mmCIF file of N, CA and C in Angstrom:
data_model
loop_
_atom_site.group_PDB
_atom_site.id
_atom_site.type_symbol
_atom_site.label_atom_id
_atom_site.label_comp_id
_atom_site.label_asym_id
_atom_site.label_seq_id
_atom_site.Cartn_x
_atom_site.Cartn_y
_atom_site.Cartn_z
ATOM 1 N N MET A 1 0.823 -1.192 0.000
ATOM 2 C CA MET A 1 0.000 0.000 0.000
ATOM 3 C C MET A 1 0.870 1.260 0.000
ATOM 4 N N TRP A 2 1.919 1.287 0.838
ATOM 5 C CA TRP A 2 2.801 2.445 0.899
ATOM 6 C C TRP A 2 3.563 2.629 -0.411
ATOM 7 N N VAL A 3 3.930 1.527 -1.028
ATOM 8 C CA VAL A 3 4.649 1.600 -2.304
ATOM 9 C C VAL A 3 3.747 2.224 -3.364
ATOM 10 N N LEU A 4 2.498 1.795 -3.413
ATOM 11 C CA LEU A 4 1.547 2.342 -4.368
ATOM 12 C C LEU A 4 1.343 3.834 -4.129
ATOM 13 N N LEU A 5 1.190 4.225 -2.897
ATOM 14 C CA LEU A 5 1.020 5.640 -2.567
ATOM 15 C C LEU A 5 2.265 6.445 -2.961
ATOM 16 N N GLY A 6 3.456 5.898 -2.710
ATOM 17 C CA GLY A 6 4.706 6.567 -3.084
ATOM 18 C C GLY A 6 4.833 6.751 -4.582
ATOM 19 N N VAL A 7 4.466 5.717 -5.337
ATOM 20 C CA VAL A 7 4.513 5.793 -6.801
ATOM 21 C C VAL A 7 3.546 6.858 -7.311
ATOM 22 N N LEU A 8 2.354 6.922 -6.739
ATOM 23 C CA LEU A 8 1.377 7.928 -7.159
ATOM 24 C C LEU A 8 1.859 9.347 -6.860
ATOM 25 N N VAL A 9 2.453 9.546 -5.694
ATOM 26 C CA VAL A 9 2.957 10.870 -5.336
ATOM 27 C C VAL A 9 4.110 11.266 -6.261
ATOM 28 N N LEU A 10 5.060 10.367 -6.488
ATOM 29 C CA LEU A 10 6.183 10.660 -7.385
ATOM 30 C C LEU A 10 5.709 10.935 -8.805
ATOM 31 N N GLY A 11 4.740 10.171 -9.266
ATOM 32 C CA GLY A 11 4.180 10.401 -10.595
ATOM 33 C C GLY A 11 3.507 11.754 -10.696
ATOM 34 N N GLY A 12 2.786 12.141 -9.657
ATOM 35 C CA GLY A 12 2.131 13.450 -9.641
ATOM 36 C C GLY A 12 3.126 14.595 -9.649
ATOM 37 N N VAL A 13 4.189 14.459 -8.867
ATOM 38 C CA VAL A 13 5.226 15.486 -8.810
ATOM 39 C C VAL A 13 5.937 15.589 -10.163
ATOM 40 N N ALA A 14 6.288 14.451 -10.748
ATOM 41 C CA ALA A 14 6.958 14.459 -12.053
ATOM 42 C C ALA A 14 6.063 15.087 -13.122
ATOM 43 N N GLY A 15 4.783 14.768 -13.112
ATOM 44 C CA GLY A 15 3.845 15.350 -14.070
ATOM 45 C C GLY A 15 3.710 16.852 -13.893
ATOM 46 N N ALA A 16 3.655 17.308 -12.654
ATOM 47 C CA ALA A 16 3.552 18.748 -12.385
ATOM 48 C C ALA A 16 4.800 19.488 -12.850
ATOM 49 N N LEU A 17 5.979 18.897 -12.648
ATOM 50 C CA LEU A 17 7.216 19.526 -13.105
ATOM 51 C C LEU A 17 7.268 19.608 -14.628
ATOM 52 N N MET A 18 6.873 18.551 -15.295
ATOM 53 C CA MET A 18 6.871 18.553 -16.760
ATOM 54 C C MET A 18 5.887 19.588 -17.298
ATOM 55 N N ARG A 19 4.737 19.687 -16.684
ATOM 56 C CA ARG A 19 3.729 20.650 -17.126
ATOM 57 C C ARG A 19 4.209 22.087 -16.919
ATOM 58 N N ALA A 20 4.898 22.340 -15.821
ATOM 59 C CA ALA A 20 5.411 23.684 -15.536
ATOM 60 C C ALA A 20 6.510 24.083 -16.516
ATOM 61 N N ARG A 21 7.311 23.136 -16.977
ATOM 62 C CA ARG A 21 8.409 23.437 -17.901
ATOM 63 C C ARG A 21 7.945 23.559 -19.342
ATOM 64 N N ASN A 22 6.782 23.019 -19.675
ATOM 65 C CA ASN A 22 6.284 23.046 -21.046
ATOM 66 C C ASN A 22 5.957 24.472 -21.462
ATOM 67 N N GLY A 23 6.544 24.924 -22.567
ATOM 68 C CA GLY A 23 6.266 26.245 -23.096
ATOM 69 C C GLY A 23 7.050 27.362 -22.447
ATOM 70 N N ARG A 24 7.965 27.047 -21.552
ATOM 71 C CA ARG A 24 8.754 28.060 -20.860
ATOM 72 C C ARG A 24 9.860 28.582 -21.773
ATOM 73 N N ILE A 25 10.036 29.889 -21.781
ATOM 74 C CA ILE A 25 11.059 30.522 -22.601
ATOM 75 C C ILE A 25 12.372 30.508 -21.837
ATOM 76 N N ARG A 26 13.426 29.993 -22.492
ATOM 77 C CA ARG A 26 14.753 29.938 -21.878
ATOM 78 C C ARG A 26 15.723 30.765 -22.711
ATOM 79 N N ALA A 27 16.475 31.602 -22.057
ATOM 80 C CA ALA A 27 17.476 32.420 -22.751
ATOM 81 C C ALA A 27 18.523 31.516 -23.386
ATOM 82 N N ALA A 28 19.108 31.994 -24.462
ATOM 83 C CA ALA A 28 20.139 31.226 -25.156
ATOM 84 C C ALA A 28 21.390 31.132 -24.295
ATOM 85 N N LYS A 29 22.066 30.009 -24.399
ATOM 86 C CA LYS A 29 23.329 29.829 -23.688
ATOM 87 C C LYS A 29 24.433 30.511 -24.495
ATOM 88 N N PRO A 30 25.419 31.086 -23.811
ATOM 89 C CA PRO A 30 26.530 31.695 -24.554
ATOM 90 C C PRO A 30 27.276 30.638 -25.359
ATOM 91 N N GLY A 31 27.804 31.049 -26.484
ATOM 92 C CA GLY A 31 28.555 30.108 -27.318
ATOM 93 C C GLY A 31 27.652 29.086 -27.968
ATOM 94 N N ALA A 32 26.535 29.549 -28.508
ATOM 95 C CA ALA A 32 25.582 28.650 -29.164
ATOM 96 C C ALA A 32 26.265 27.900 -30.308
ATOM 97 N N PRO A 33 25.788 26.701 -30.610
ATOM 98 C CA PRO A 33 26.417 25.896 -31.653
ATOM 99 C C PRO A 33 26.263 26.532 -33.034
ATOM 100 N N THR A 34 27.141 26.142 -33.940
ATOM 101 C CA THR A 34 27.053 26.582 -35.326
ATOM 102 C C THR A 34 25.801 25.981 -35.944
ATOM 103 N N LEU A 35 25.073 26.808 -36.666
ATOM 104 C CA LEU A 35 23.829 26.340 -37.263
ATOM 105 C C LEU A 35 24.095 25.447 -38.462
ATOM 106 N N PRO A 36 23.363 24.325 -38.571
ATOM 107 C CA PRO A 36 23.453 23.510 -39.779
ATOM 108 C C PRO A 36 22.969 24.327 -40.981
ATOM 109 N N GLY A 37 23.459 24.002 -42.162
ATOM 110 C CA GLY A 37 23.090 24.727 -43.377
ATOM 111 C C GLY A 37 21.598 24.780 -43.610
ATOM 112 N N ARG A 38 20.906 23.721 -43.257
ATOM 113 C CA ARG A 38 19.451 23.664 -43.444
ATOM 114 C C ARG A 38 18.742 24.741 -42.617
ATOM 115 N N VAL A 39 19.308 25.079 -41.463
ATOM 116 C CA VAL A 39 18.719 26.097 -40.596
ATOM 117 C C VAL A 39 19.158 27.486 -41.034
ATOM 118 N N SER A 40 20.447 27.686 -41.243
ATOM 119 C CA SER A 40 20.940 29.019 -41.603
ATOM 120 C C SER A 40 20.369 29.477 -42.939
ATOM 121 N N GLY A 41 20.089 28.566 -43.848
ATOM 122 C CA GLY A 41 19.496 28.926 -45.127
ATOM 123 C C GLY A 41 18.049 29.357 -45.025
ATOM 124 N N ALA A 42 17.402 29.074 -43.909
ATOM 125 C CA ALA A 42 15.986 29.408 -43.726
ATOM 126 C C ALA A 42 15.772 30.732 -43.001
ATOM 127 N N LEU A 43 16.848 31.384 -42.563
ATOM 128 C CA LEU A 43 16.714 32.612 -41.782
ATOM 129 C C LEU A 43 16.275 33.790 -42.650
ATOM 130 N N ALA A 44 15.406 34.620 -42.095
ATOM 131 C CA ALA A 44 14.947 35.828 -42.779
ATOM 132 C C ALA A 44 16.071 36.860 -42.771
ATOM 133 N N PRO A 45 16.123 37.745 -43.782
ATOM 134 C CA PRO A 45 17.193 38.739 -43.850
ATOM 135 C C PRO A 45 17.104 39.828 -42.781
ATOM 136 N N GLU A 46 15.947 40.001 -42.156
ATOM 137 C CA GLU A 46 15.817 40.975 -41.064
ATOM 138 C C GLU A 46 14.770 40.493 -40.079
ATOM 139 N N GLY A 47 14.812 41.062 -38.879
ATOM 140 C CA GLY A 47 13.859 40.670 -37.844
ATOM 141 C C GLY A 47 14.275 39.388 -37.155
ATOM 142 N N VAL A 48 13.302 38.624 -36.737
ATOM 143 C CA VAL A 48 13.530 37.369 -36.014
ATOM 144 C C VAL A 48 12.867 36.238 -36.770
ATOM 145 N N THR A 49 13.557 35.118 -36.852
ATOM 146 C CA THR A 49 12.985 33.911 -37.450
ATOM 147 C C THR A 49 12.735 32.914 -36.333
ATOM 148 N N LEU A 50 11.497 32.452 -36.227
ATOM 149 C CA LEU A 50 11.150 31.387 -35.288
ATOM 150 C C LEU A 50 11.311 30.067 -36.032
ATOM 151 N N VAL A 51 12.309 29.296 -35.652
ATOM 152 C CA VAL A 51 12.564 28.011 -36.285
ATOM 153 C C VAL A 51 11.980 26.935 -35.387
ATOM 154 N N GLN A 52 10.934 26.290 -35.879
ATOM 155 C CA GLN A 52 10.265 25.226 -35.127
ATOM 156 C C GLN A 52 10.864 23.894 -35.547
ATOM 157 N N ILE A 53 11.384 23.155 -34.592
ATOM 158 C CA ILE A 53 11.918 21.819 -34.836
ATOM 159 C C ILE A 53 10.810 20.826 -34.503
ATOM 160 N N SER A 54 10.386 20.071 -35.512
ATOM 161 C CA SER A 54 9.251 19.155 -35.380
ATOM 162 C C SER A 54 9.616 17.766 -35.866
ATOM 163 N N THR A 55 8.721 16.835 -35.616
ATOM 164 C CA THR A 55 8.802 15.502 -36.202
ATOM 165 C C THR A 55 7.443 15.150 -36.788
ATOM 166 N N THR A 56 7.407 14.163 -37.626
ATOM 167 C CA THR A 56 6.204 13.822 -38.378
ATOM 168 C C THR A 56 5.004 13.505 -37.500
ATOM 169 N N PHE A 57 5.184 12.693 -36.493
ATOM 170 C CA PHE A 57 4.048 12.219 -35.708
ATOM 171 C C PHE A 57 3.861 12.954 -34.388
ATOM 172 N N CYS A 58 4.358 14.173 -34.288
ATOM 173 C CA CYS A 58 4.285 14.958 -33.059
ATOM 174 C C CYS A 58 2.977 15.753 -33.045
ATOM 175 N N ALA A 59 2.051 15.394 -32.158
ATOM 176 C CA ALA A 59 0.760 16.096 -32.077
ATOM 177 C C ALA A 59 0.910 17.539 -31.590
ATOM 178 N N PRO A 60 1.699 17.836 -30.554
ATOM 179 C CA PRO A 60 1.850 19.224 -30.138
ATOM 180 C C PRO A 60 2.508 20.105 -31.211
ATOM 181 N N CYS A 61 3.251 19.483 -32.135
ATOM 182 C CA CYS A 61 3.900 20.248 -33.199
ATOM 183 C C CYS A 61 2.865 20.926 -34.087
ATOM 184 N N ARG A 62 1.736 20.276 -34.318
ATOM 185 C CA ARG A 62 0.680 20.873 -35.160
ATOM 186 C C ARG A 62 0.107 22.118 -34.503
ATOM 187 N N HIS A 63 -0.123 22.038 -33.211
ATOM 188 C CA HIS A 63 -0.643 23.188 -32.479
ATOM 189 C C HIS A 63 0.373 24.337 -32.487
ATOM 190 N N THR A 64 1.634 24.008 -32.283
ATOM 191 C CA THR A 64 2.701 25.003 -32.307
ATOM 192 C C THR A 64 2.805 25.647 -33.683
ATOM 193 N N ARG A 65 2.727 24.830 -34.738
ATOM 194 C CA ARG A 65 2.798 25.343 -36.107
ATOM 195 C C ARG A 65 1.688 26.361 -36.360
ATOM 196 N N ALA A 66 0.478 26.048 -35.944
ATOM 197 C CA ALA A 66 -0.653 26.968 -36.141
ATOM 198 C C ALA A 66 -0.450 28.264 -35.367
ATOM 199 N N LEU A 67 -0.003 28.164 -34.130
ATOM 200 C CA LEU A 67 0.223 29.339 -33.286
ATOM 201 C C LEU A 67 1.312 30.237 -33.863
ATOM 202 N N LEU A 68 2.458 29.652 -34.225
ATOM 203 C CA LEU A 68 3.585 30.439 -34.715
ATOM 204 C C LEU A 68 3.311 31.032 -36.091
ATOM 205 N N SER A 69 2.642 30.294 -36.951
ATOM 206 C CA SER A 69 2.295 30.815 -38.281
ATOM 207 C C SER A 69 1.369 32.014 -38.168
ATOM 208 N N ALA A 70 0.360 31.912 -37.325
ATOM 209 C CA ALA A 70 -0.572 33.024 -37.135
ATOM 210 C C ALA A 70 0.141 34.229 -36.544
ATOM 211 N N LEU A 71 1.016 34.010 -35.600
ATOM 212 C CA LEU A 71 1.762 35.099 -34.977
ATOM 213 C C LEU A 71 2.679 35.773 -36.000
ATOM 214 N N ALA A 72 3.360 34.992 -36.821
ATOM 215 C CA ALA A 72 4.259 35.555 -37.833
ATOM 216 C C ALA A 72 3.484 36.328 -38.896
ATOM 217 N N ASP A 73 2.299 35.849 -39.268
ATOM 218 C CA ASP A 73 1.480 36.547 -40.265
ATOM 219 C C ASP A 73 1.020 37.911 -39.768
ATOM 220 N N LYS A 74 0.826 38.051 -38.467
ATOM 221 C CA LYS A 74 0.288 39.289 -37.892
ATOM 222 C C LYS A 74 1.355 40.239 -37.358
ATOM 223 N N THR A 75 2.617 39.820 -37.338
ATOM 224 C CA THR A 75 3.658 40.611 -36.681
ATOM 225 C C THR A 75 4.746 40.989 -37.676
ATOM 226 N N ASP A 76 4.992 42.279 -37.811
ATOM 227 C CA ASP A 76 6.065 42.758 -38.681
ATOM 228 C C ASP A 76 7.413 42.316 -38.138
ATOM 229 N N GLY A 77 8.298 41.882 -39.034
ATOM 230 C CA GLY A 77 9.650 41.497 -38.639
ATOM 231 C C GLY A 77 9.752 40.117 -38.035
ATOM 232 N N LEU A 78 8.712 39.307 -38.165
ATOM 233 C CA LEU A 78 8.716 37.955 -37.601
ATOM 234 C C LEU A 78 8.422 36.945 -38.699
ATOM 235 N N THR A 79 9.253 35.925 -38.776
ATOM 236 C CA THR A 79 9.102 34.867 -39.771
ATOM 237 C C THR A 79 9.059 33.527 -39.038
ATOM 238 N N HIS A 80 8.267 32.595 -39.561
ATOM 239 C CA HIS A 80 8.180 31.251 -38.979
ATOM 240 C C HIS A 80 8.611 30.227 -40.016
ATOM 241 N N VAL A 81 9.496 29.318 -39.595
ATOM 242 C CA VAL A 81 9.963 28.224 -40.437
ATOM 243 C C VAL A 81 9.809 26.941 -39.637
ATOM 244 N N ASP A 82 9.232 25.915 -40.259
ATOM 245 C CA ASP A 82 9.052 24.623 -39.598
ATOM 246 C C ASP A 82 10.001 23.617 -40.228
ATOM 247 N N LEU A 83 10.892 23.028 -39.430
ATOM 248 C CA LEU A 83 11.823 22.021 -39.917
ATOM 249 C C LEU A 83 11.462 20.667 -39.316
ATOM 250 N N ASP A 84 11.126 19.736 -40.181
ATOM 251 C CA ASP A 84 10.835 18.372 -39.740
ATOM 252 C C ASP A 84 12.146 17.600 -39.718
ATOM 253 N N VAL A 85 12.554 17.134 -38.543
ATOM 254 C CA VAL A 85 13.833 16.440 -38.407
ATOM 255 C C VAL A 85 13.679 14.921 -38.315
ATOM 256 N N THR A 86 12.531 14.415 -38.759
ATOM 257 C CA THR A 86 12.319 12.966 -38.726
ATOM 258 C C THR A 86 13.393 12.234 -39.521
ATOM 259 N N GLU A 87 13.691 12.735 -40.716
ATOM 260 C CA GLU A 87 14.671 12.081 -41.591
ATOM 261 C C GLU A 87 16.090 12.626 -41.403
ATOM 262 N N THR A 88 16.239 13.721 -40.665
ATOM 263 C CA THR A 88 17.562 14.328 -40.468
ATOM 264 C C THR A 88 17.808 14.617 -38.985
ATOM 265 N N PRO A 89 17.924 13.580 -38.179
ATOM 266 C CA PRO A 89 18.128 13.792 -36.734
ATOM 267 C C PRO A 89 19.435 14.500 -36.407
ATOM 268 N N GLU A 90 20.373 14.533 -37.343
ATOM 269 C CA GLU A 90 21.638 15.218 -37.082
ATOM 270 C C GLU A 90 21.436 16.728 -36.898
ATOM 271 N N VAL A 91 20.383 17.286 -37.494
ATOM 272 C CA VAL A 91 20.075 18.708 -37.299
ATOM 273 C C VAL A 91 19.682 18.941 -35.836
ATOM 274 N N ALA A 92 18.808 18.093 -35.319
ATOM 275 C CA ALA A 92 18.391 18.210 -33.919
ATOM 276 C C ALA A 92 19.582 17.990 -32.987
ATOM 277 N N GLN A 93 20.423 17.051 -33.333
ATOM 278 C CA GLN A 93 21.599 16.781 -32.494
ATOM 279 C C GLN A 93 22.551 17.968 -32.504
ATOM 280 N N ALA A 94 22.771 18.584 -33.651
ATOM 281 C CA ALA A 94 23.685 19.730 -33.739
ATOM 282 C C ALA A 94 23.179 20.922 -32.933
ATOM 283 N N LEU A 95 21.851 21.046 -32.790
ATOM 284 C CA LEU A 95 21.251 22.159 -32.070
ATOM 285 C C LEU A 95 20.918 21.817 -30.616
ATOM 286 N N SER A 96 21.275 20.619 -30.182
ATOM 287 C CA SER A 96 20.993 20.144 -28.819
ATOM 288 C C SER A 96 19.497 20.150 -28.523
ATOM 289 N N ILE A 97 18.705 19.656 -29.463
ATOM 290 C CA ILE A 97 17.260 19.553 -29.307
ATOM 291 C C ILE A 97 16.950 18.182 -28.714
ATOM 292 N N LEU A 98 16.260 18.170 -27.579
ATOM 293 C CA LEU A 98 15.943 16.915 -26.910
ATOM 294 C C LEU A 98 14.475 16.540 -27.023
ATOM 295 N N ARG A 99 13.613 17.487 -27.441
ATOM 296 C CA ARG A 99 12.191 17.192 -27.554
ATOM 297 C C ARG A 99 11.582 18.010 -28.673
ATOM 298 N N THR A 100 10.461 17.529 -29.164
ATOM 299 C CA THR A 100 9.714 18.289 -30.166
ATOM 300 C C THR A 100 8.337 18.562 -29.615
ATOM 301 N N PRO A 101 7.782 19.712 -29.898
ATOM 302 C CA PRO A 101 8.401 20.789 -30.646
ATOM 303 C C PRO A 101 9.358 21.594 -29.767
ATOM 304 N N THR A 102 10.393 22.104 -30.400
ATOM 305 C CA THR A 102 11.262 23.108 -29.797
ATOM 306 C C THR A 102 11.317 24.264 -30.773
ATOM 307 N N THR A 103 11.163 25.462 -30.275
ATOM 308 C CA THR A 103 11.189 26.658 -31.113
ATOM 309 C C THR A 103 12.414 27.485 -30.757
ATOM 310 N N LEU A 104 13.198 27.832 -31.775
ATOM 311 C CA LEU A 104 14.366 28.678 -31.605
ATOM 312 C C LEU A 104 14.051 30.046 -32.192
ATOM 313 N N ALA A 105 14.361 31.109 -31.476
ATOM 314 C CA ALA A 105 14.251 32.464 -32.008
ATOM 315 C C ALA A 105 15.650 32.875 -32.430
ATOM 316 N N LEU A 106 15.833 33.115 -33.746
ATOM 317 C CA LEU A 106 17.151 33.398 -34.293
ATOM 318 C C LEU A 106 17.180 34.743 -35.010
ATOM 319 N N THR A 107 18.294 35.443 -34.870
ATOM 320 C CA THR A 107 18.499 36.702 -35.572
ATOM 321 C C THR A 107 18.989 36.394 -36.989
ATOM 322 N N PRO A 108 19.006 37.391 -37.882
ATOM 323 C CA PRO A 108 19.467 37.134 -39.253
ATOM 324 C C PRO A 108 20.893 36.601 -39.352
ATOM 325 N N ASP A 109 21.745 36.921 -38.375
ATOM 326 C CA ASP A 109 23.115 36.412 -38.399
ATOM 327 C C ASP A 109 23.251 35.037 -37.744
ATOM 328 N N GLY A 110 22.123 34.444 -37.326
ATOM 329 C CA GLY A 110 22.138 33.101 -36.769
ATOM 330 C C GLY A 110 22.313 33.021 -35.272
ATOM 331 N N ARG A 111 22.299 34.150 -34.591
ATOM 332 C CA ARG A 111 22.448 34.147 -33.132
ATOM 333 C C ARG A 111 21.124 33.724 -32.496
ATOM 334 N N GLU A 112 21.190 32.784 -31.567
ATOM 335 C CA GLU A 112 19.994 32.328 -30.864
ATOM 336 C C GLU A 112 19.656 33.318 -29.758
ATOM 337 N N VAL A 113 18.424 33.826 -29.790
ATOM 338 C CA VAL A 113 17.952 34.758 -28.775
ATOM 339 C C VAL A 113 17.401 33.982 -27.588
ATOM 340 N N PHE A 114 16.534 33.014 -27.869
ATOM 341 C CA PHE A 114 15.984 32.133 -26.839
ATOM 342 C C PHE A 114 15.411 30.907 -27.503
ATOM 343 N N ARG A 115 15.006 29.947 -26.672
ATOM 344 C CA ARG A 115 14.340 28.747 -27.171
ATOM 345 C C ARG A 115 13.192 28.373 -26.254
ATOM 346 N N VAL A 116 12.218 27.673 -26.822
ATOM 347 C CA VAL A 116 11.040 27.242 -26.083
ATOM 348 C C VAL A 116 10.861 25.753 -26.326
ATOM 349 N N GLY A 117 10.826 24.969 -25.251
ATOM 350 C CA GLY A 117 10.546 23.545 -25.353
ATOM 351 C C GLY A 117 9.069 23.305 -25.129
ATOM 352 N N GLY A 118 8.413 22.637 -26.058
ATOM 353 C CA GLY A 118 6.975 22.406 -25.956
ATOM 354 C C GLY A 118 6.197 23.480 -26.699
ATOM 355 N N VAL A 119 4.897 23.530 -26.451
ATOM 356 C CA VAL A 119 4.030 24.513 -27.106
ATOM 357 C C VAL A 119 4.203 25.857 -26.416
ATOM 358 N N PRO A 120 4.615 26.896 -27.166
ATOM 359 C CA PRO A 120 4.826 28.212 -26.548
ATOM 360 C C PRO A 120 3.516 28.828 -26.077
ATOM 361 N N ARG A 121 3.628 29.687 -25.098
ATOM 362 C CA ARG A 121 2.490 30.487 -24.644
ATOM 363 C C ARG A 121 2.548 31.783 -25.440
ATOM 364 N N GLY A 122 1.517 32.045 -26.229
ATOM 365 C CA GLY A 122 1.514 33.126 -27.205
ATOM 366 C C GLY A 122 1.901 34.481 -26.674
ATOM 367 N N GLN A 123 1.256 34.943 -25.620
ATOM 368 C CA GLN A 123 1.525 36.286 -25.109
ATOM 369 C C GLN A 123 2.940 36.392 -24.538
ATOM 370 N N GLU A 124 3.394 35.371 -23.822
ATOM 371 C CA GLU A 124 4.760 35.376 -23.280
ATOM 372 C C GLU A 124 5.783 35.392 -24.408
ATOM 373 N N LEU A 125 5.511 34.652 -25.464
ATOM 374 C CA LEU A 125 6.408 34.614 -26.611
ATOM 375 C C LEU A 125 6.495 35.985 -27.270
ATOM 376 N N LEU A 126 5.373 36.622 -27.459
ATOM 377 C CA LEU A 126 5.344 37.945 -28.075
ATOM 378 C C LEU A 126 6.104 38.961 -27.217
ATOM 379 N N GLU A 127 5.937 38.904 -25.899
ATOM 380 C CA GLU A 127 6.651 39.814 -25.000
ATOM 381 C C GLU A 127 8.162 39.584 -25.052
ATOM 382 N N ALA A 128 8.583 38.335 -25.164
ATOM 383 C CA ALA A 128 10.012 38.031 -25.249
ATOM 384 C C ALA A 128 10.595 38.473 -26.590
ATOM 385 N N LEU A 129 9.787 38.453 -27.637
ATOM 386 C CA LEU A 129 10.247 38.847 -28.964
ATOM 387 C C LEU A 129 10.313 40.356 -29.156
ATOM 388 N N GLU A 130 9.490 41.082 -28.451
ATOM 389 C CA GLU A 130 9.329 42.527 -28.647
ATOM 390 C C GLU A 130 10.641 43.298 -28.803
ATOM 391 N N PRO A 131 11.632 43.119 -27.918
ATOM 392 C CA PRO A 131 12.866 43.906 -28.058
ATOM 393 C C PRO A 131 13.689 43.555 -29.300
ATOM 394 N N HIS A 132 13.413 42.429 -29.929
ATOM 395 C CA HIS A 132 14.235 41.954 -31.041
ATOM 396 C C HIS A 132 13.594 42.177 -32.401
ATOM 397 N N LEU A 133 12.364 42.662 -32.425
ATOM 398 C CA LEU A 133 11.670 42.848 -33.687
ATOM 399 C C LEU A 133 12.014 44.184 -34.323
ATOM 400 N N VAL A 134 11.848 44.234 -35.637
ATOM 401 C CA VAL A 134 12.096 45.464 -36.388
ATOM 402 C C VAL A 134 11.036 46.484 -35.989
ATOM 403 N N PRO A 135 11.421 47.717 -35.651
ATOM 404 C CA PRO A 135 10.424 48.728 -35.284
ATOM 405 C C PRO A 135 9.473 48.995 -36.445
ATOM 406 N N ASP A 136 8.216 49.228 -36.102
ATOM 407 C CA ASP A 136 7.222 49.524 -37.128
ATOM 408 C C ASP A 136 6.282 50.592 -36.609
ATOM 409 N N SER A 137 5.074 50.589 -37.076
ATOM 410 C CA SER A 137 4.102 51.610 -36.723
ATOM 411 C C SER A 137 3.594 51.474 -35.288
ATOM 412 N N GLY A 138 4.117 50.542 -34.541
ATOM 413 C CA GLY A 138 3.689 50.387 -33.155
ATOM 414 C C GLY A 138 2.603 49.357 -32.976
ATOM 415 N N LYS A 139 2.158 48.745 -34.034
ATOM 416 C CA LYS A 139 1.090 47.746 -33.891
ATOM 417 C C LYS A 139 1.698 46.382 -33.572
ATOM 418 N N ARG A 140 1.191 45.761 -32.588
ATOM 419 C CA ARG A 140 1.593 44.410 -32.207
ATOM 420 C C ARG A 140 0.328 43.648 -31.867
ATOM 421 N N PRO A 141 0.208 42.448 -32.385
ATOM 422 C CA PRO A 141 -1.005 41.682 -32.110
ATOM 423 C C PRO A 141 -1.048 41.158 -30.691
ATOM 424 N N LYS A 142 -2.237 40.948 -30.210
ATOM 425 C CA LYS A 142 -2.456 40.275 -28.928
ATOM 426 C C LYS A 142 -2.787 38.828 -29.254
ATOM 427 N N VAL A 143 -2.136 37.917 -28.577
ATOM 428 C CA VAL A 143 -2.366 36.492 -28.836
ATOM 429 C C VAL A 143 -3.232 35.935 -27.751
#
């Protein structure tokens, strides 16, 4: 009985920790890895490019794709690129990607601004992007 109760408590704690970390924005580590050609070739010439690392059968990746595409369509200086690494796991390995979806915010020169593991939270993502976007008429969408 005590073993069962212990397993349930540990499972609950582990689930709560995973849920809290999902969608959290993490600042880039200094000395970010060199971008694979497939990624650097997808960067926009100005603003920020959100590079979504996905796999074919990832259900949260579809939700992330819809969220990021809509955000990029409504926001000046923001581009969204979705890279499926099912057939090219070396791209994920080179970028130290451990889960999908992972979203990288990259500058035109390939510098990583931040990354998000899991489905991003729209408003938090927009607030984190604000200082890095190209100035415009002051309009920013609410997500």
